[in-house]
Each structure stands twice: as C-alpha cells, then as structure tokens.
Tab-separated table of C-alpha atoms in Angstrom:
chain	number	residue	atom	x	y	z
A	658	MET	CA	0.000	0.000	0.000
A	659	SER	CA	1.494	3.402	-0.993
A	660	ALA	CA	1.853	6.152	1.552
A	661	SER	CA	-0.890	8.129	-0.196
A	662	ALA	CA	-3.431	5.251	-0.255
A	663	LYS	CA	-6.372	5.559	2.155
A	664	PRO	CA	-7.266	2.556	4.347
A	665	VAL	CA	-10.478	0.809	3.398
A	666	LYS	CA	-13.168	1.282	6.034
A	667	LYS	CA	-14.853	-1.958	6.981
A	668	VAL	CA	-18.634	-1.824	7.007
A	669	PRO	CA	-20.186	-4.181	9.581
A	670	GLY	CA	-22.471	-6.795	8.143
A	671	PRO	CA	-26.085	-7.318	9.193
A	672	PRO	CA	-26.647	-8.718	12.687
A	673	PRO	CA	-27.374	-12.434	12.896
A	674	ALA	CA	-31.013	-13.410	12.640
A	675	PRO	CA	-32.603	-13.781	16.074
A	676	GLY	CA	-33.373	-17.287	17.242
A	677	PRO	CA	-36.787	-18.372	18.506
A	678	MET	CA	-37.983	-16.440	21.538
A	679	VAL	CA	-37.854	-18.501	24.724
A	680	SER	CA	-39.206	-17.031	27.927
A	681	ARG	CA	-36.968	-17.039	30.938
A	682	VAL	CA	-39.330	-19.390	32.701
A	683	ASP	CA	-39.502	-21.929	29.866
A	684	ARG	CA	-35.716	-21.886	29.442
A	685	ASP	CA	-34.701	-22.105	33.092
A	686	PHE	CA	-37.585	-23.920	34.695
A	687	GLY	CA	-39.157	-25.927	31.887
A	688	ASN	CA	-41.197	-28.305	34.020
A	689	ASP	CA	-44.402	-28.700	32.043
A	690	SER	CA	-45.157	-32.232	33.200
A	691	ILE	CA	-47.633	-31.190	35.893
A	692	ILE	CA	-49.425	-28.518	33.864
A	693	PRO	CA	-52.690	-29.651	32.211
A	694	PRO	CA	-52.363	-29.241	28.425
A	695	SER	CA	-54.154	-26.266	26.930
A	696	ASN	CA	-56.644	-26.851	24.128
A	697	ASP	CA	-55.814	-23.417	22.774
A	698	PRO	CA	-53.067	-23.183	20.142
A	699	GLY	CA	-53.401	-19.407	19.798
A	700	THR	CA	-51.163	-16.627	21.031
A	701	PRO	CA	-51.471	-16.266	24.816
A	702	ILE	CA	-52.796	-13.030	26.277
A	703	VAL	CA	-49.866	-13.171	28.708
A	704	ASP	CA	-47.075	-15.721	28.241
A	705	TRP	CA	-45.309	-17.438	31.135
A	706	THR	CA	-44.365	-14.856	33.741
A	707	ILE	CA	-42.547	-15.348	37.056
A	708	SER	CA	-44.080	-14.625	40.472
A	709	GLY	CA	-42.002	-15.774	43.425
A	710	THR	CA	-41.207	-19.437	42.848
A	711	CYS	CA	-44.255	-19.803	40.627
A	712	ARG	CA	-45.076	-18.959	37.034
A	713	TRP	CA	-48.386	-17.949	35.498
A	714	LYS	CA	-49.885	-17.549	32.041
A	715	ILE	CA	-53.190	-16.431	30.512
A	716	ASP	CA	-53.863	-18.354	27.308
A	717	ALA	CA	-55.889	-17.093	24.374
A	718	ASN	CA	-59.044	-18.663	25.851
A	719	GLY	CA	-58.608	-16.658	29.037
A	720	ARG	CA	-57.427	-19.524	31.225
A	721	LEU	CA	-55.123	-18.353	34.007
A	722	ALA	CA	-52.729	-21.230	34.712
A	723	ILE	CA	-50.576	-21.018	37.856
A	724	ALA	CA	-47.788	-23.547	38.350
A	725	PRO	CA	-44.506	-24.002	40.251
A	726	ARG	CA	-41.334	-22.881	38.468
A	727	SER	CA	-39.870	-26.286	39.246
A	728	GLY	CA	-40.980	-29.399	41.079
A	729	SER	CA	-44.523	-29.622	42.381
A	730	LEU	CA	-44.523	-26.839	45.003
A	731	GLY	CA	-44.308	-23.091	44.473
A	732	GLU	CA	-44.921	-19.872	46.406
A	733	LEU	CA	-46.452	-16.738	44.897
A	734	GLU	CA	-44.969	-13.336	45.670
A	735	LYS	CA	-46.884	-11.192	48.176
A	736	TRP	CA	-48.899	-8.276	46.818
A	737	GLY	CA	-51.027	-5.408	48.081
A	738	TYR	CA	-54.417	-3.940	47.223
A	739	ARG	CA	-55.458	-4.629	43.603
A	740	SER	CA	-51.917	-5.617	42.639
A	741	ALA	CA	-52.009	-9.377	42.120
A	742	PRO	CA	-49.496	-10.347	39.399
A	743	TRP	CA	-52.250	-10.671	36.747
A	744	ALA	CA	-54.307	-7.650	37.901
A	745	ALA	CA	-53.691	-5.641	34.716
A	746	ARG	CA	-55.399	-8.391	32.671
A	747	ALA	CA	-58.081	-9.293	35.211
A	748	LYS	CA	-60.983	-8.720	32.834
A	749	SER	CA	-59.573	-11.229	30.318
A	750	ILE	CA	-59.523	-14.145	32.794
A	751	ARG	CA	-62.317	-16.669	32.225
A	752	SER	CA	-61.079	-19.650	34.223
A	753	VAL	CA	-58.319	-20.463	36.731
A	754	SER	CA	-56.311	-23.642	37.258
A	755	PHE	CA	-53.593	-24.482	39.779
A	756	SER	CA	-50.971	-27.159	39.097
A	757	GLY	CA	-49.106	-28.878	41.915
A	758	VAL	CA	-49.394	-27.034	45.239
A	759	ILE	CA	-49.335	-23.237	45.155
A	760	PHE	CA	-48.604	-21.511	48.459
A	761	ALA	CA	-50.201	-18.060	48.732
A	762	PRO	CA	-48.857	-15.586	51.320
A	763	THR	CA	-51.988	-13.493	50.697
A	764	THR	CA	-55.195	-13.642	48.660
A	765	TYR	CA	-55.886	-9.914	49.110
A	766	GLY	CA	-57.845	-8.935	45.989
A	767	MET	CA	-56.532	-12.060	44.262
A	768	PHE	CA	-59.286	-12.087	41.618
A	769	PHE	CA	-60.410	-8.463	42.037
A	770	GLY	CA	-62.229	-7.267	38.913
A	771	CYS	CA	-62.186	-10.642	37.133
A	772	SER	CA	-65.599	-9.864	35.711
A	773	SER	CA	-65.389	-12.609	33.040
A	774	LEU	CA	-64.316	-15.359	35.455
A	775	ALA	CA	-66.816	-18.211	35.183
A	776	SER	CA	-65.010	-21.175	36.752
A	777	LEU	CA	-62.093	-21.937	39.049
A	778	ASP	CA	-60.795	-24.872	41.059
A	779	LEU	CA	-59.081	-23.820	44.295
A	780	SER	CA	-58.038	-27.308	45.404
A	781	GLY	CA	-54.346	-26.691	44.592
A	782	LEU	CA	-54.164	-23.408	46.535
A	783	ASP	CA	-52.511	-23.498	49.984
A	784	THR	CA	-53.859	-20.640	52.114
A	785	SER	CA	-52.720	-21.924	55.502
A	786	SER	CA	-50.719	-18.744	56.257
A	787	VAL	CA	-53.097	-16.214	54.699
A	788	THR	CA	-54.388	-13.505	57.045
A	789	THR	CA	-56.203	-11.343	54.482
A	790	MET	CA	-58.886	-12.559	52.059
A	791	SER	CA	-60.560	-9.184	51.678
A	792	TRP	CA	-61.739	-8.356	48.121
A	793	MET	CA	-60.641	-11.830	46.973
A	794	PHE	CA	-63.577	-12.199	44.538
A	795	TYR	CA	-64.634	-8.550	44.318
A	796	ASP	CA	-66.688	-7.927	41.160
A	797	CYS	CA	-66.403	-11.498	39.858
A	798	SER	CA	-69.766	-10.826	38.313
A	799	SER	CA	-69.828	-13.892	36.016
A	800	LEU	CA	-69.263	-16.512	38.739
A	801	ALA	CA	-72.411	-18.568	39.270
A	802	SER	CA	-71.011	-21.053	41.792
A	803	LEU	CA	-68.055	-21.110	44.145
A	804	ASP	CA	-66.707	-23.861	46.402
A	805	LEU	CA	-64.322	-22.740	49.152
A	806	SER	CA	-64.474	-25.950	51.169
A	807	SER	CA	-60.855	-26.837	50.269
A	808	LEU	CA	-59.364	-23.617	51.660
A	809	ASP	CA	-57.490	-23.451	54.974
A	810	THR	CA	-58.711	-20.248	56.613
A	811	SER	CA	-57.446	-20.903	60.126
A	812	SER	CA	-55.141	-17.847	60.042
A	813	VAL	CA	-57.493	-15.441	58.259
A	814	VAL	CA	-58.366	-12.202	60.085
A	815	TYR	CA	-59.920	-10.109	57.296
A	816	MET	CA	-62.714	-11.175	54.923
A	817	ARG	CA	-63.988	-7.686	54.192
A	818	GLU	CA	-66.011	-7.424	50.938
A	819	MET	CA	-64.756	-10.870	49.974
A	820	PHE	CA	-67.651	-11.590	47.569
A	821	ARG	CA	-68.818	-8.042	46.913
A	822	GLY	CA	-70.321	-7.584	43.465
A	823	CYS	CA	-70.599	-11.326	42.685
A	824	SER	CA	-73.966	-10.569	41.138
A	825	SER	CA	-74.386	-13.917	39.301
A	826	LEU	CA	-73.541	-16.096	42.296
A	827	THR	CA	-76.329	-18.571	43.085
A	828	SER	CA	-74.352	-21.265	44.903
A	829	LEU	CA	-71.702	-20.648	47.572
A	830	ASP	CA	-70.165	-23.472	49.608
A	831	LEU	CA	-68.522	-22.202	52.793
A	832	SER	CA	-68.630	-25.527	54.621
A	833	GLY	CA	-65.529	-26.408	56.556
A	834	LEU	CA	-64.184	-22.868	56.749
A	835	ASP	CA	-62.453	-21.991	60.015
A	836	THR	CA	-63.405	-18.391	60.787
A	837	SER	CA	-62.536	-18.401	64.482
A	838	SER	CA	-59.827	-15.753	63.977
A	839	VAL	CA	-61.766	-13.529	61.565
A	840	GLU	CA	-62.408	-9.988	62.836
A	841	ASP	CA	-63.825	-8.159	59.794
A	842	ILE	CA	-66.624	-9.382	57.495
A	843	ASP	CA	-67.930	-5.929	56.553
A	844	ARG	CA	-69.973	-6.063	53.294
A	845	MET	CA	-68.856	-9.666	52.835
A	846	PHE	CA	-71.791	-10.570	50.552
A	847	SER	CA	-72.712	-7.069	49.411
A	848	GLY	CA	-74.110	-7.007	45.884
A	849	CYS	CA	-74.640	-10.787	45.650
A	850	SER	CA	-77.990	-10.037	44.095
A	851	SER	CA	-78.678	-13.564	42.751
A	852	LEU	CA	-78.151	-15.470	46.014
A	853	ALA	CA	-81.495	-16.840	47.194
A	854	SER	CA	-80.219	-18.812	50.187
A	855	LEU	CA	-77.045	-18.974	52.225
A	856	ASP	CA	-75.782	-21.571	54.682
A	857	LEU	CA	-73.609	-19.981	57.381
A	858	THR	CA	-74.061	-22.715	59.981
A	859	GLY	CA	-70.342	-23.458	60.030
A	860	LEU	CA	-69.177	-19.879	60.544
A	861	ASP	CA	-67.707	-18.872	63.895
A	862	THR	CA	-68.014	-15.113	64.422
A	863	SER	CA	-66.816	-15.046	68.023
A	864	SER	CA	-63.861	-12.806	67.076
A	865	VAL	CA	-65.710	-10.582	64.600
A	866	ARG	CA	-65.724	-6.851	65.376
A	867	ASN	CA	-67.278	-5.552	62.172
A	868	MET	CA	-70.088	-7.144	60.156
A	869	SER	CA	-71.726	-3.946	58.891
A	870	TRP	CA	-73.764	-4.091	55.675
A	871	MET	CA	-72.971	-7.790	55.399
A	872	PHE	CA	-75.941	-8.563	53.120
A	873	TYR	CA	-76.364	-5.139	51.505
A	874	GLY	CA	-77.767	-5.434	47.979
A	875	CYS	CA	-78.650	-9.141	48.326
A	876	SER	CA	-82.015	-8.466	46.749
A	877	SER	CA	-82.893	-12.139	46.083
A	878	LEU	CA	-81.868	-13.489	49.476
A	879	ARG	CA	-84.785	-15.183	51.195
A	880	ALA	CA	-83.175	-17.642	53.635
A	881	VAL	CA	-80.003	-17.576	55.738
A	882	ALA	CA	-79.067	-20.408	58.100
A	883	PHE	CA	-76.952	-19.470	61.131
A	884	GLY	CA	-75.153	-21.860	63.478
A	885	ALA	CA	-74.553	-21.798	67.222
A	886	LYS	CA	-71.223	-20.007	66.806
A	887	PHE	CA	-72.617	-17.157	64.724
A	888	LYS	CA	-72.952	-14.182	67.038
A	889	PHE	CA	-74.336	-10.788	66.043
C-alpha cells in the first residue's frame, strides 16, 4: 500500500437473525409435566411470567394457569391492594387452574375485577398462612357457583367485601371454613344479588368486630341459616 493510499473502512455486516424467543421461565424452569395441556393453540394473552417461585400464564381462551417454576410446590410473591401479578389483565380471565401445590402468602384482591371469570378450582391453593382474604372475589360478576371448602382459613383475620359484586352467584359453599380468627366481614356478601339462600351454619363469628352491611344489595336473598357459633 502506498503512503498516499487511504485505508479501506470496513462496514459491519447485518446482525445475525434472532433465534426463537424462549421465555426465561420456559428456558430455566421448563417443568411442564404437571401442567394440564391447553386446548388453545393461539397466542397467549400473557405468556409465562414469574411470580415468586411460581409462574403464570393467561392463554388465548382466558385460562389463568398457575404452576410451580420447578418441582410440584411453588410460592407466589406477596402483593397489596389490587396488585395481584395478573391484575392488569383481570378482565380477560375466564377460568383459573392451579398445578401442583401453590402456596399463597396473601389472597388480598386475588381475583379483584375478574368480571369474566366463570369457573375456578381452588383445590391446589394453599392458604394456611393467609391472614387477608378481603376483596378476593370482588366484582367477579360472572361466577355462578363457588366452592371454598378446600381452603385453609385458620389464620385469616380479614374477609372484608370478599364476595362483593358477585352478582351472578347462586351457589356458595362455605362448609368447613375456620373463621374463628376472623375480625372483619364488613360487606362480605354485598351485591350478591342472585343469592337466594345462604348456609352460614359453620361460621364462627366469636372474634368478629365488624359485620356492617354484610348482606347489603342481596335483593334475592330469602333464607339464611346461622349456626350456634354465629354471634351478632
């Protein structure tokens, strides 16, 4: 090369084509063996997302699937008022399934505003350490039936407005619930306008300090059964 020749400037080539997108959860914790297969091949509303030692996803059919990141046991992160991990997409959730055992440190507003939620199975949810269930099903206006008999409520103190706005609810199974530590059931069934009867014979209200407006807006309610441990 002569002294007067100019060096040739190298032009970088195009970047390599990106490989297939793999979520952090699927790559690091790909344990799909305990997750029921989805019948929906479409694009999920929310793909696998991490919460504590769990992962969750909302498929294109609106099914919220919650599973451990690995193994068969996981713990969700703790959240505050109206800030469950899936809260921003609450209205898109139509059903809920738990895989393995999911430990919840709280269920405070867990399904708040899930107005399209029509079915859920809570049998895989461990609530043994939960103290707050307030607003858990607030405005779940499409739920027609709900079975809470599998929940451990022995540590729960607050059930304020737990079912408020569940306007389609006609069947509610509260049998087996331990409410001996519960102090607040204010507006617990407020707005449950389709409930015609309610069996509260198993509820212990000996610790309750506030049960104001408990049945406010229950316009179809004609019969309520109370047990020996229900004190006004």
